[in-house]
Amino acid sequence: GAVVSQHPSWVICKSGTSVKIECRSLDFQATTMFWYRQFPKQSLMLMATSNEGSKATYEQGVEKDKFLINHASLTLSTLTVTSAHPEDSSFYICSAREDFPSGRSGEQFFGPGTRLTVL
Amino acid sequence: GQNIDQPTEMTATEGAIVQINCTYQTSGFNGLFWYQQHAGEAPTFLSYNVLDGLEEKGRFSSFLSRSKGYSYLLLKELQMKDSASYLCAVRDYDYKLSFGAGTTVTVRA
């Protein structure tokens, strides 16, 4: 099956610093990737849609200047949390939608997630 | 937008059957997914329905009724490892997924 990796798997940083999270599709191309955030005991909330070669589309209430997304290639999207604060501590999960034509249903494949803790 | 409802918690005995219901109201429907998520891990795909009816995959089955905005996930022959959160997610025409809050299933011996 299709595999998506995330790096790092966990990160601890000081308040005010920036953190970059990478999302890679390992064995397929993904023009579109998605970034989610999940707080403890809550469901996944879509933050933004990352499109290769164009600007990301952010969901309502998500600050685009704080959460910078770069989709530089068909297999890599990065999320940078700028000037992180303790309230940004969360579980960040990416997913990648396999490009057509593949015969698949456009299914999203999830990365293993990145646990961010801001002190 | 999407409004997706599912029960918060369910408890069942090992070897039993549990049915998790999901109702949704959407502005666009392009498929319904069920995911399993263990604590601290990313969701893993269980099933996908886009047409009405039942999809069976081993011990797990999923049903969809588009006219009723209703789906269920059926877990048979429950095992202790099935204790997890189960997420119902609806996809729209932009291929964006909207997730329900998740149902925590606890399997007891």
mmCIF file with all atom_site columns, C-alpha atoms in Angstrom:
data_model
loop_
_atom_site.group_PDB
_atom_site.id
_atom_site.type_symbol
_atom_site.label_atom_id
_atom_site.label_alt_id
_atom_site.label_comp_id
_atom_site.label_asym_id
_atom_site.label_entity_id
_atom_site.label_seq_id
_atom_site.pdbx_PDB_ins_code
_atom_site.Cartn_x
_atom_site.Cartn_y
_atom_site.Cartn_z
_atom_site.occupancy
_atom_site.B_iso_or_equiv
_atom_site.pdbx_formal_charge
_atom_site.auth_seq_id
_atom_site.auth_comp_id
_atom_site.auth_asym_id
_atom_site.auth_atom_id
_atom_site.pdbx_PDB_model_num
ATOM 1   C CA . GLY A 1 1   ? 0.000   0.000   0.000   1.00 0.00 ? 1   GLY A CA 1
ATOM 2   C CA . ALA A 1 2   ? 0.859   3.655   -0.279  1.00 0.00 ? 2   ALA A CA 1
ATOM 3   C CA . VAL A 1 3   ? 3.139   4.977   2.454   1.00 0.00 ? 3   VAL A CA 1
ATOM 4   C CA . VAL A 1 4   ? 3.380   8.477   3.846   1.00 0.00 ? 4   VAL A CA 1
ATOM 5   C CA . SER A 1 5   ? 6.149   9.496   6.209   1.00 0.00 ? 5   SER A CA 1
ATOM 6   C CA . GLN A 1 6   ? 6.442   12.443  8.555   1.00 0.00 ? 6   GLN A CA 1
ATOM 7   C CA . HIS A 1 7   ? 9.509   13.914  10.143  1.00 0.00 ? 7   HIS A CA 1
ATOM 8   C CA . PRO A 1 8   ? 10.116  14.480  12.961  1.00 0.00 ? 8   PRO A CA 1
ATOM 9   C CA . SER A 1 9   ? 7.809   12.141  14.843  1.00 0.00 ? 9   SER A CA 1
ATOM 10  C CA . TRP A 1 10  ? 8.031   14.362  17.889  1.00 0.00 ? 10  TRP A CA 1
ATOM 11  C CA . VAL A 1 11  ? 9.591   17.713  18.696  1.00 0.00 ? 11  VAL A CA 1
ATOM 12  C CA . ILE A 1 12  ? 9.941   19.876  21.778  1.00 0.00 ? 12  ILE A CA 1
ATOM 13  C CA . CYS A 1 13  ? 10.765  23.525  21.305  1.00 0.00 ? 13  CYS A CA 1
ATOM 14  C CA . LYS A 1 14  ? 10.881  26.784  23.212  1.00 0.00 ? 14  LYS A CA 1
ATOM 15  C CA . SER A 1 15  ? 8.176   29.374  22.861  1.00 0.00 ? 15  SER A CA 1
ATOM 16  C CA . GLY A 1 16  ? 8.907   31.800  20.043  1.00 0.00 ? 16  GLY A CA 1
ATOM 17  C CA . THR A 1 17  ? 10.871  29.405  17.869  1.00 0.00 ? 17  THR A CA 1
ATOM 18  C CA . SER A 1 18  ? 9.800   27.955  14.535  1.00 0.00 ? 18  SER A CA 1
ATOM 19  C CA . VAL A 1 19  ? 9.346   24.279  13.790  1.00 0.00 ? 19  VAL A CA 1
ATOM 20  C CA . LYS A 1 20  ? 9.263   22.612  10.384  1.00 0.00 ? 20  LYS A CA 1
ATOM 21  C CA . ILE A 1 21  ? 7.428   19.333  9.795   1.00 0.00 ? 21  ILE A CA 1
ATOM 22  C CA . GLU A 1 22  ? 7.949   17.320  6.621   1.00 0.00 ? 22  GLU A CA 1
ATOM 23  C CA . CYS A 1 23  ? 5.408   15.076  4.935   1.00 0.00 ? 23  CYS A CA 1
ATOM 24  C CA . ARG A 1 24  ? 6.544   12.724  2.184   1.00 0.00 ? 24  ARG A CA 1
ATOM 25  C CA . SER A 1 25  ? 4.702   10.289  -0.051  1.00 0.00 ? 25  SER A CA 1
ATOM 26  C CA . LEU A 1 26  ? 7.191   7.475   -0.440  1.00 0.00 ? 26  LEU A CA 1
ATOM 27  C CA . ASP A 1 27  ? 5.901   5.401   -3.318  1.00 0.00 ? 27  ASP A CA 1
ATOM 28  C CA . PHE A 1 28  ? 3.400   7.571   -5.128  1.00 0.00 ? 28  PHE A CA 1
ATOM 29  C CA . GLN A 1 29  ? 2.944   11.094  -6.393  1.00 0.00 ? 29  GLN A CA 1
ATOM 30  C CA . ALA A 1 30  ? 0.663   13.463  -4.585  1.00 0.00 ? 30  ALA A CA 1
ATOM 31  C CA . THR A 1 31  ? -0.256  16.787  -6.091  1.00 0.00 ? 31  THR A CA 1
ATOM 32  C CA . THR A 1 32  ? -2.508  17.354  -3.110  1.00 0.00 ? 32  THR A CA 1
ATOM 33  C CA . MET A 1 33  ? -1.646  16.879  0.544   1.00 0.00 ? 33  MET A CA 1
ATOM 34  C CA . PHE A 1 34  ? -3.607  17.835  3.630   1.00 0.00 ? 34  PHE A CA 1
ATOM 35  C CA . TRP A 1 35  ? -2.530  19.032  7.053   1.00 0.00 ? 35  TRP A CA 1
ATOM 36  C CA . TYR A 1 36  ? -4.580  18.241  10.137  1.00 0.00 ? 36  TYR A CA 1
ATOM 37  C CA . ARG A 1 37  ? -4.294  19.097  13.793  1.00 0.00 ? 37  ARG A CA 1
ATOM 38  C CA . GLN A 1 38  ? -5.632  16.982  16.628  1.00 0.00 ? 38  GLN A CA 1
ATOM 39  C CA . PHE A 1 39  ? -5.885  18.052  20.244  1.00 0.00 ? 39  PHE A CA 1
ATOM 40  C CA . PRO A 1 40  ? -6.162  15.425  22.987  1.00 0.00 ? 40  PRO A CA 1
ATOM 41  C CA . LYS A 1 41  ? -9.424  13.475  22.934  1.00 0.00 ? 41  LYS A CA 1
ATOM 42  C CA . GLN A 1 42  ? -10.644 15.461  19.930  1.00 0.00 ? 42  GLN A CA 1
ATOM 43  C CA . SER A 1 43  ? -10.990 14.587  16.291  1.00 0.00 ? 43  SER A CA 1
ATOM 44  C CA . LEU A 1 44  ? -8.845  15.654  13.384  1.00 0.00 ? 44  LEU A CA 1
ATOM 45  C CA . MET A 1 45  ? -9.394  19.183  12.195  1.00 0.00 ? 45  MET A CA 1
ATOM 46  C CA . LEU A 1 46  ? -8.327  20.089  8.682   1.00 0.00 ? 46  LEU A CA 1
ATOM 47  C CA . MET A 1 47  ? -5.960  23.051  8.707   1.00 0.00 ? 47  MET A CA 1
ATOM 48  C CA . ALA A 1 48  ? -5.092  23.439  5.064   1.00 0.00 ? 48  ALA A CA 1
ATOM 49  C CA . THR A 1 49  ? -4.876  21.834  1.667   1.00 0.00 ? 49  THR A CA 1
ATOM 50  C CA . SER A 1 50  ? -1.403  21.835  0.174   1.00 0.00 ? 50  SER A CA 1
ATOM 51  C CA . ASN A 1 51  ? -1.120  21.951  -3.602  1.00 0.00 ? 51  ASN A CA 1
ATOM 52  C CA . GLU A 1 52  ? 2.088   21.325  -5.490  1.00 0.00 ? 52  GLU A CA 1
ATOM 53  C CA . GLY A 1 53  ? 3.188   24.401  -7.358  1.00 0.00 ? 53  GLY A CA 1
ATOM 54  C CA . SER A 1 54  ? 0.578   26.732  -5.929  1.00 0.00 ? 54  SER A CA 1
ATOM 55  C CA . LYS A 1 55  ? -0.461  28.371  -2.699  1.00 0.00 ? 55  LYS A CA 1
ATOM 56  C CA . ALA A 1 56  ? -2.047  26.350  0.047   1.00 0.00 ? 56  ALA A CA 1
ATOM 57  C CA . THR A 1 57  ? -5.730  26.747  0.826   1.00 0.00 ? 57  THR A CA 1
ATOM 58  C CA . TYR A 1 58  ? -6.371  27.382  4.510   1.00 0.00 ? 58  TYR A CA 1
ATOM 59  C CA . GLU A 1 59  ? -9.507  26.515  6.450   1.00 0.00 ? 59  GLU A CA 1
ATOM 60  C CA . GLN A 1 60  ? -11.398 29.214  8.229   1.00 0.00 ? 60  GLN A CA 1
ATOM 61  C CA . GLY A 1 61  ? -9.724  30.295  11.435  1.00 0.00 ? 61  GLY A CA 1
ATOM 62  C CA . VAL A 1 62  ? -6.263  29.000  10.526  1.00 0.00 ? 62  VAL A CA 1
ATOM 63  C CA . GLU A 1 63  ? -3.618  31.727  10.324  1.00 0.00 ? 63  GLU A CA 1
ATOM 64  C CA . LYS A 1 64  ? -1.703  31.330  7.081   1.00 0.00 ? 64  LYS A CA 1
ATOM 65  C CA . ASP A 1 65  ? 1.139   33.533  8.284   1.00 0.00 ? 65  ASP A CA 1
ATOM 66  C CA . LYS A 1 66  ? 1.621   31.355  11.329  1.00 0.00 ? 66  LYS A CA 1
ATOM 67  C CA . PHE A 1 67  ? 1.330   27.989  9.618   1.00 0.00 ? 67  PHE A CA 1
ATOM 68  C CA . LEU A 1 68  ? 3.439   28.207  6.478   1.00 0.00 ? 68  LEU A CA 1
ATOM 69  C CA . ILE A 1 69  ? 2.958   25.461  3.939   1.00 0.00 ? 69  ILE A CA 1
ATOM 70  C CA . ASN A 1 70  ? 5.277   24.706  1.056   1.00 0.00 ? 70  ASN A CA 1
ATOM 71  C CA . HIS A 1 71  ? 4.567   21.925  -1.439  1.00 0.00 ? 71  HIS A CA 1
ATOM 72  C CA . ALA A 1 72  ? 7.766   22.006  -3.423  1.00 0.00 ? 72  ALA A CA 1
ATOM 73  C CA . SER A 1 73  ? 7.513   18.675  -5.205  1.00 0.00 ? 73  SER A CA 1
ATOM 74  C CA . LEU A 1 74  ? 5.034   15.930  -5.967  1.00 0.00 ? 74  LEU A CA 1
ATOM 75  C CA . THR A 1 75  ? 6.236   13.950  -2.959  1.00 0.00 ? 75  THR A CA 1
ATOM 76  C CA . LEU A 1 76  ? 6.978   16.569  -0.317  1.00 0.00 ? 76  LEU A CA 1
ATOM 77  C CA . SER A 1 77  ? 4.986   19.115  1.635   1.00 0.00 ? 77  SER A CA 1
ATOM 78  C CA . THR A 1 78  ? 6.251   21.006  4.654   1.00 0.00 ? 78  THR A CA 1
ATOM 79  C CA . LEU A 1 79  ? 4.404   22.761  7.463   1.00 0.00 ? 79  LEU A CA 1
ATOM 80  C CA . THR A 1 80  ? 6.283   25.396  9.423   1.00 0.00 ? 80  THR A CA 1
ATOM 81  C CA . VAL A 1 81  ? 4.821   26.560  12.699  1.00 0.00 ? 81  VAL A CA 1
ATOM 82  C CA . THR A 1 82  ? 6.263   30.038  13.119  1.00 0.00 ? 82  THR A CA 1
ATOM 83  C CA . SER A 1 83  ? 6.782   31.675  16.507  1.00 0.00 ? 83  SER A CA 1
ATOM 84  C CA . ALA A 1 84  ? 5.310   28.678  18.245  1.00 0.00 ? 84  ALA A CA 1
ATOM 85  C CA . HIS A 1 85  ? 3.482   29.113  21.549  1.00 0.00 ? 85  HIS A CA 1
ATOM 86  C CA . PRO A 1 86  ? 2.284   26.562  24.097  1.00 0.00 ? 86  PRO A CA 1
ATOM 87  C CA . GLU A 1 87  ? -1.236  26.650  22.654  1.00 0.00 ? 87  GLU A CA 1
ATOM 88  C CA . ASP A 1 88  ? 0.217   25.318  19.381  1.00 0.00 ? 88  ASP A CA 1
ATOM 89  C CA . SER A 1 89  ? 1.174   22.093  21.147  1.00 0.00 ? 89  SER A CA 1
ATOM 90  C CA . SER A 1 90  ? -0.750  19.394  19.348  1.00 0.00 ? 90  SER A CA 1
ATOM 91  C CA . PHE A 1 91  ? -0.573  16.309  17.167  1.00 0.00 ? 91  PHE A CA 1
ATOM 92  C CA . TYR A 1 92  ? -0.040  17.324  13.548  1.00 0.00 ? 92  TYR A CA 1
ATOM 93  C CA . ILE A 1 93  ? -0.957  14.775  10.899  1.00 0.00 ? 93  ILE A CA 1
ATOM 94  C CA . CYS A 1 94  ? -0.551  15.001  7.148   1.00 0.00 ? 94  CYS A CA 1
ATOM 95  C CA . SER A 1 95  ? -2.215  12.981  4.461   1.00 0.00 ? 95  SER A CA 1
ATOM 96  C CA . ALA A 1 96  ? -1.545  12.600  0.767   1.00 0.00 ? 96  ALA A CA 1
ATOM 97  C CA . ARG A 1 97  ? -4.012  11.954  -2.010  1.00 0.00 ? 97  ARG A CA 1
ATOM 98  C CA . GLU A 1 98  ? -2.678  9.733   -4.729  1.00 0.00 ? 98  GLU A CA 1
ATOM 99  C CA . ASP A 1 99  ? -2.735  11.324  -8.146  1.00 0.00 ? 99  ASP A CA 1
ATOM 100 C CA . PHE A 1 100 ? -4.776  9.834   -10.945 1.00 0.00 ? 100 PHE A CA 1
ATOM 101 C CA . PRO A 1 101 ? -4.664  7.790   -13.073 1.00 0.00 ? 101 PRO A CA 1
ATOM 102 C CA . SER A 1 102 ? -4.152  4.982   -10.668 1.00 0.00 ? 102 SER A CA 1
ATOM 103 C CA . GLY A 1 103 ? -7.486  3.243   -10.503 1.00 0.00 ? 103 GLY A CA 1
ATOM 104 C CA . ARG A 1 104 ? -7.766  4.218   -6.869  1.00 0.00 ? 104 ARG A CA 1
ATOM 105 C CA . SER A 1 105 ? -10.599 6.207   -5.378  1.00 0.00 ? 105 SER A CA 1
ATOM 106 C CA . GLY A 1 106 ? -8.495  9.254   -4.599  1.00 0.00 ? 106 GLY A CA 1
ATOM 107 C CA . GLU A 1 107 ? -8.037  7.838   -1.147  1.00 0.00 ? 107 GLU A CA 1
ATOM 108 C CA . GLN A 1 108 ? -5.996  9.774   1.376   1.00 0.00 ? 108 GLN A CA 1
ATOM 109 C CA . PHE A 1 109 ? -3.093  8.054   3.067   1.00 0.00 ? 109 PHE A CA 1
ATOM 110 C CA . PHE A 1 110 ? -2.068  9.362   6.464   1.00 0.00 ? 110 PHE A CA 1
ATOM 111 C CA . GLY A 1 111 ? 1.359   9.938   7.863   1.00 0.00 ? 111 GLY A CA 1
ATOM 112 C CA . PRO A 1 112 ? 2.217   8.738   11.363  1.00 0.00 ? 112 PRO A CA 1
ATOM 113 C CA . GLY A 1 113 ? 1.866   12.203  12.854  1.00 0.00 ? 113 GLY A CA 1
ATOM 114 C CA . THR A 1 114 ? 4.174   14.649  14.623  1.00 0.00 ? 114 THR A CA 1
ATOM 115 C CA . ARG A 1 115 ? 3.774   15.437  18.300  1.00 0.00 ? 115 ARG A CA 1
ATOM 116 C CA . LEU A 1 116 ? 4.699   19.081  18.916  1.00 0.00 ? 116 LEU A CA 1
ATOM 117 C CA . THR A 1 117 ? 5.254   20.331  22.439  1.00 0.00 ? 117 THR A CA 1
ATOM 118 C CA . VAL A 1 118 ? 6.006   24.012  22.941  1.00 0.00 ? 118 VAL A CA 1
ATOM 119 C CA . LEU A 1 119 ? 7.439   24.917  26.320  1.00 0.00 ? 119 LEU A CA 1
ATOM 120 C CA . GLY B 2 1   ? -20.148 22.607  5.617   1.00 0.00 ? 1   GLY B CA 1
ATOM 121 C CA . GLN B 2 2   ? -20.311 19.169  7.143   1.00 0.00 ? 2   GLN B CA 1
ATOM 122 C CA . ASN B 2 3   ? -22.017 18.069  10.356  1.00 0.00 ? 3   ASN B CA 1
ATOM 123 C CA . ILE B 2 4   ? -21.061 14.568  11.435  1.00 0.00 ? 4   ILE B CA 1
ATOM 124 C CA . ASP B 2 5   ? -22.359 12.842  14.556  1.00 0.00 ? 5   ASP B CA 1
ATOM 125 C CA . GLN B 2 6   ? -21.283 9.622   16.176  1.00 0.00 ? 6   GLN B CA 1
ATOM 126 C CA . PRO B 2 7   ? -21.509 8.325   19.749  1.00 0.00 ? 7   PRO B CA 1
ATOM 127 C CA . THR B 2 8   ? -18.725 9.278   22.106  1.00 0.00 ? 8   THR B CA 1
ATOM 128 C CA . GLU B 2 9   ? -18.106 5.934   23.741  1.00 0.00 ? 9   GLU B CA 1
ATOM 129 C CA . MET B 2 10  ? -19.096 2.285   23.472  1.00 0.00 ? 10  MET B CA 1
ATOM 130 C CA . THR B 2 11  ? -18.111 -0.721  25.549  1.00 0.00 ? 11  THR B CA 1
ATOM 131 C CA . ALA B 2 12  ? -18.406 -4.365  24.533  1.00 0.00 ? 12  ALA B CA 1
ATOM 132 C CA . THR B 2 13  ? -17.175 -7.773  25.550  1.00 0.00 ? 13  THR B CA 1
ATOM 133 C CA . GLU B 2 14  ? -14.467 -9.717  23.763  1.00 0.00 ? 14  GLU B CA 1
ATOM 134 C CA . GLY B 2 15  ? -16.005 -11.882 21.046  1.00 0.00 ? 15  GLY B CA 1
ATOM 135 C CA . ALA B 2 16  ? -19.129 -9.748  20.784  1.00 0.00 ? 16  ALA B CA 1
ATOM 136 C CA . ILE B 2 17  ? -20.384 -7.463  17.990  1.00 0.00 ? 17  ILE B CA 1
ATOM 137 C CA . VAL B 2 18  ? -20.527 -3.686  18.153  1.00 0.00 ? 18  VAL B CA 1
ATOM 138 C CA . GLN B 2 19  ? -22.194 -1.291  15.724  1.00 0.00 ? 19  GLN B CA 1
ATOM 139 C CA . ILE B 2 20  ? -21.049 2.319   15.551  1.00 0.00 ? 20  ILE B CA 1
ATOM 140 C CA . ASN B 2 21  ? -23.527 4.663   13.921  1.00 0.00 ? 21  ASN B CA 1
ATOM 141 C CA . CYS B 2 22  ? -22.676 7.834   12.058  1.00 0.00 ? 22  CYS B CA 1
ATOM 142 C CA . THR B 2 23  ? -25.100 10.419  10.741  1.00 0.00 ? 23  THR B CA 1
ATOM 143 C CA . TYR B 2 24  ? -24.090 13.285  8.539   1.00 0.00 ? 24  TYR B CA 1
ATOM 144 C CA . GLN B 2 25  ? -25.418 16.418  6.910   1.00 0.00 ? 25  GLN B CA 1
ATOM 145 C CA . THR B 2 26  ? -23.220 17.656  4.129   1.00 0.00 ? 26  THR B CA 1
ATOM 146 C CA . SER B 2 27  ? -23.051 20.307  1.485   1.00 0.00 ? 27  SER B CA 1
ATOM 147 C CA . GLY B 2 28  ? -21.484 17.791  -0.898  1.00 0.00 ? 28  GLY B CA 1
ATOM 148 C CA . PHE B 2 29  ? -21.006 14.041  -0.608  1.00 0.00 ? 29  PHE B CA 1
ATOM 149 C CA . ASN B 2 30  ? -18.233 12.147  -2.347  1.00 0.00 ? 30  ASN B CA 1
ATOM 150 C CA . GLY B 2 31  ? -17.761 9.117   -0.146  1.00 0.00 ? 31  GLY B CA 1
ATOM 151 C CA . LEU B 2 32  ? -17.689 8.075   3.479   1.00 0.00 ? 32  LEU B CA 1
ATOM 152 C CA . PHE B 2 33  ? -14.698 6.611   5.248   1.00 0.00 ? 33  PHE B CA 1
ATOM 153 C CA . TRP B 2 34  ? -14.131 4.817   8.519   1.00 0.00 ? 34  TRP B CA 1
ATOM 154 C CA . TYR B 2 35  ? -10.766 4.996   10.235  1.00 0.00 ? 35  TYR B CA 1
ATOM 155 C CA . GLN B 2 36  ? -9.342  3.356   13.332  1.00 0.00 ? 36  GLN B CA 1
ATOM 156 C CA . GLN B 2 37  ? -7.055  5.389   15.547  1.00 0.00 ? 37  GLN B CA 1
ATOM 157 C CA . HIS B 2 38  ? -5.100  4.169   18.535  1.00 0.00 ? 38  HIS B CA 1
ATOM 158 C CA . ALA B 2 39  ? -3.985  6.731   21.080  1.00 0.00 ? 39  ALA B CA 1
ATOM 159 C CA . GLY B 2 40  ? -1.011  8.750   19.886  1.00 0.00 ? 40  GLY B CA 1
ATOM 160 C CA . GLU B 2 41  ? -1.070  7.284   16.408  1.00 0.00 ? 41  GLU B CA 1
ATOM 161 C CA . ALA B 2 42  ? -2.373  8.399   13.036  1.00 0.00 ? 42  ALA B CA 1
ATOM 162 C CA . PRO B 2 43  ? -5.663  7.046   11.675  1.00 0.00 ? 43  PRO B CA 1
ATOM 163 C CA . THR B 2 44  ? -5.595  3.851   9.656   1.00 0.00 ? 44  THR B CA 1
ATOM 164 C CA . PHE B 2 45  ? -8.072  3.189   6.868   1.00 0.00 ? 45  PHE B CA 1
ATOM 165 C CA . LEU B 2 46  ? -10.809 0.640   7.523   1.00 0.00 ? 46  LEU B CA 1
ATOM 166 C CA . SER B 2 47  ? -13.481 1.095   4.886   1.00 0.00 ? 47  SER B CA 1
ATOM 167 C CA . TYR B 2 48  ? -14.906 3.262   2.149   1.00 0.00 ? 48  TYR B CA 1
ATOM 168 C CA . ASN B 2 49  ? -18.509 3.571   0.911   1.00 0.00 ? 49  ASN B CA 1
ATOM 169 C CA . VAL B 2 50  ? -19.687 5.737   -1.930  1.00 0.00 ? 50  VAL B CA 1
ATOM 170 C CA . LEU B 2 51  ? -22.760 3.758   -3.023  1.00 0.00 ? 51  LEU B CA 1
ATOM 171 C CA . ASP B 2 52  ? -25.594 2.554   -0.830  1.00 0.00 ? 52  ASP B CA 1
ATOM 172 C CA . GLY B 2 53  ? -25.215 -0.842  0.736   1.00 0.00 ? 53  GLY B CA 1
ATOM 173 C CA . LEU B 2 54  ? -22.906 -2.970  2.769   1.00 0.00 ? 54  LEU B CA 1
ATOM 174 C CA . GLU B 2 55  ? -19.176 -3.376  2.278   1.00 0.00 ? 55  GLU B CA 1
ATOM 175 C CA . GLU B 2 56  ? -17.640 -6.326  4.073   1.00 0.00 ? 56  GLU B CA 1
ATOM 176 C CA . LYS B 2 57  ? -13.972 -6.718  4.827   1.00 0.00 ? 57  LYS B CA 1
ATOM 177 C CA . GLY B 2 58  ? -13.131 -9.513  7.221   1.00 0.00 ? 58  GLY B CA 1
ATOM 178 C CA . ARG B 2 59  ? -14.413 -8.785  10.712  1.00 0.00 ? 59  ARG B CA 1
ATOM 179 C CA . PHE B 2 60  ? -15.345 -5.230  9.748   1.00 0.00 ? 60  PHE B CA 1
ATOM 180 C CA . SER B 2 61  ? -18.325 -4.167  7.660   1.00 0.00 ? 61  SER B CA 1
ATOM 181 C CA . SER B 2 62  ? -19.594 -0.727  6.767   1.00 0.00 ? 62  SER B CA 1
ATOM 182 C CA . PHE B 2 63  ? -23.029 0.308   5.559   1.00 0.00 ? 63  PHE B CA 1
ATOM 183 C CA . LEU B 2 64  ? -24.176 3.454   3.818   1.00 0.00 ? 64  LEU B CA 1
ATOM 184 C CA . SER B 2 65  ? -27.558 5.009   3.100   1.00 0.00 ? 65  SER B CA 1
ATOM 185 C CA . ARG B 2 66  ? -27.078 8.263   1.230   1.00 0.00 ? 66  ARG B CA 1
ATOM 186 C CA . SER B 2 67  ? -30.771 9.187   1.307   1.00 0.00 ? 67  SER B CA 1
ATOM 187 C CA . LYS B 2 68  ? -30.754 8.950   5.103   1.00 0.00 ? 68  LYS B CA 1
ATOM 188 C CA . GLY B 2 69  ? -27.301 10.448  5.613   1.00 0.00 ? 69  GLY B CA 1
ATOM 189 C CA . TYR B 2 70  ? -26.426 7.405   7.663   1.00 0.00 ? 70  TYR B CA 1
ATOM 190 C CA . SER B 2 71  ? -23.627 4.917   7.957   1.00 0.00 ? 71  SER B CA 1
ATOM 191 C CA . TYR B 2 72  ? -22.543 2.308   10.432  1.00 0.00 ? 72  TYR B CA 1
ATOM 192 C CA . LEU B 2 73  ? -19.397 0.361   11.107  1.00 0.00 ? 73  LEU B CA 1
ATOM 193 C CA . LEU B 2 74  ? -19.893 -3.181  12.358  1.00 0.00 ? 74  LEU B CA 1
ATOM 194 C CA . LEU B 2 75  ? -17.120 -4.871  14.272  1.00 0.00 ? 75  LEU B CA 1
ATOM 195 C CA . LYS B 2 76  ? -17.536 -8.613  14.730  1.00 0.00 ? 76  LYS B CA 1
ATOM 196 C CA . GLU B 2 77  ? -15.726 -11.092 16.957  1.00 0.00 ? 77  GLU B CA 1
ATOM 197 C CA . LEU B 2 78  ? -14.262 -8.282  18.978  1.00 0.00 ? 78  LEU B CA 1
ATOM 198 C CA . GLN B 2 79  ? -10.684 -8.609  20.128  1.00 0.00 ? 79  GLN B CA 1
ATOM 199 C CA . MET B 2 80  ? -8.861  -6.675  22.812  1.00 0.00 ? 80  MET B CA 1
ATOM 200 C CA . LYS B 2 81  ? -6.735  -4.999  20.135  1.00 0.00 ? 81  LYS B CA 1
ATOM 201 C CA . ASP B 2 82  ? -9.905  -3.473  18.672  1.00 0.00 ? 82  ASP B CA 1
ATOM 202 C CA . SER B 2 83  ? -10.014 -1.061  21.608  1.00 0.00 ? 83  SER B CA 1
ATOM 203 C CA . ALA B 2 84  ? -9.458  2.254   19.844  1.00 0.00 ? 84  ALA B CA 1
ATOM 204 C CA . SER B 2 85  ? -11.168 5.344   18.556  1.00 0.00 ? 85  SER B CA 1
ATOM 205 C CA . TYR B 2 86  ? -13.203 4.925   15.366  1.00 0.00 ? 86  TYR B CA 1
ATOM 206 C CA . LEU B 2 87  ? -13.595 7.959   13.146  1.00 0.00 ? 87  LEU B CA 1
ATOM 207 C CA . CYS B 2 88  ? -16.330 8.537   10.600  1.00 0.00 ? 88  CYS B CA 1
ATOM 208 C CA . ALA B 2 89  ? -15.252 10.914  7.837   1.00 0.00 ? 89  ALA B CA 1
ATOM 209 C CA . VAL B 2 90  ? -17.144 12.379  4.886   1.00 0.00 ? 90  VAL B CA 1
ATOM 210 C CA . ARG B 2 91  ? -15.385 13.498  1.724   1.00 0.00 ? 91  ARG B CA 1
ATOM 211 C CA . ASP B 2 92  ? -16.592 16.404  -0.375  1.00 0.00 ? 92  ASP B CA 1
ATOM 212 C CA . TYR B 2 93  ? -16.095 17.118  -4.062  1.00 0.00 ? 93  TYR B CA 1
ATOM 213 C CA . ASP B 2 94  ? -12.778 18.857  -3.324  1.00 0.00 ? 94  ASP B CA 1
ATOM 214 C CA . TYR B 2 95  ? -11.596 15.589  -1.777  1.00 0.00 ? 95  TYR B CA 1
ATOM 215 C CA . LYS B 2 96  ? -11.447 17.187  1.646   1.00 0.00 ? 96  LYS B CA 1
ATOM 216 C CA . LEU B 2 97  ? -12.307 14.973  4.596   1.00 0.00 ? 97  LEU B CA 1
ATOM 217 C CA . SER B 2 98  ? -14.424 16.144  7.504   1.00 0.00 ? 98  SER B CA 1
ATOM 218 C CA . PHE B 2 99  ? -14.181 13.966  10.580  1.00 0.00 ? 99  PHE B CA 1
ATOM 219 C CA . GLY B 2 100 ? -16.644 13.175  13.292  1.00 0.00 ? 100 GLY B CA 1
ATOM 220 C CA . ALA B 2 101 ? -15.462 13.464  16.874  1.00 0.00 ? 101 ALA B CA 1
ATOM 221 C CA . GLY B 2 102 ? -14.740 9.748   17.043  1.00 0.00 ? 102 GLY B CA 1
ATOM 222 C CA . THR B 2 103 ? -16.176 6.858   19.029  1.00 0.00 ? 103 THR B CA 1
ATOM 223 C CA . THR B 2 104 ? -13.979 5.313   21.686  1.00 0.00 ? 104 THR B CA 1
ATOM 224 C CA . VAL B 2 105 ? -14.580 1.577   21.806  1.00 0.00 ? 105 VAL B CA 1
ATOM 225 C CA . THR B 2 106 ? -13.449 -0.319  24.875  1.00 0.00 ? 106 THR B CA 1
ATOM 226 C CA . VAL B 2 107 ? -13.303 -4.090  24.645  1.00 0.00 ? 107 VAL B CA 1
ATOM 227 C CA . ARG B 2 108 ? -13.462 -5.931  27.949  1.00 0.00 ? 108 ARG B CA 1
ATOM 228 C CA . ALA B 2 109 ? -12.485 -9.504  28.631  1.00 0.00 ? 109 ALA B CA 1
#
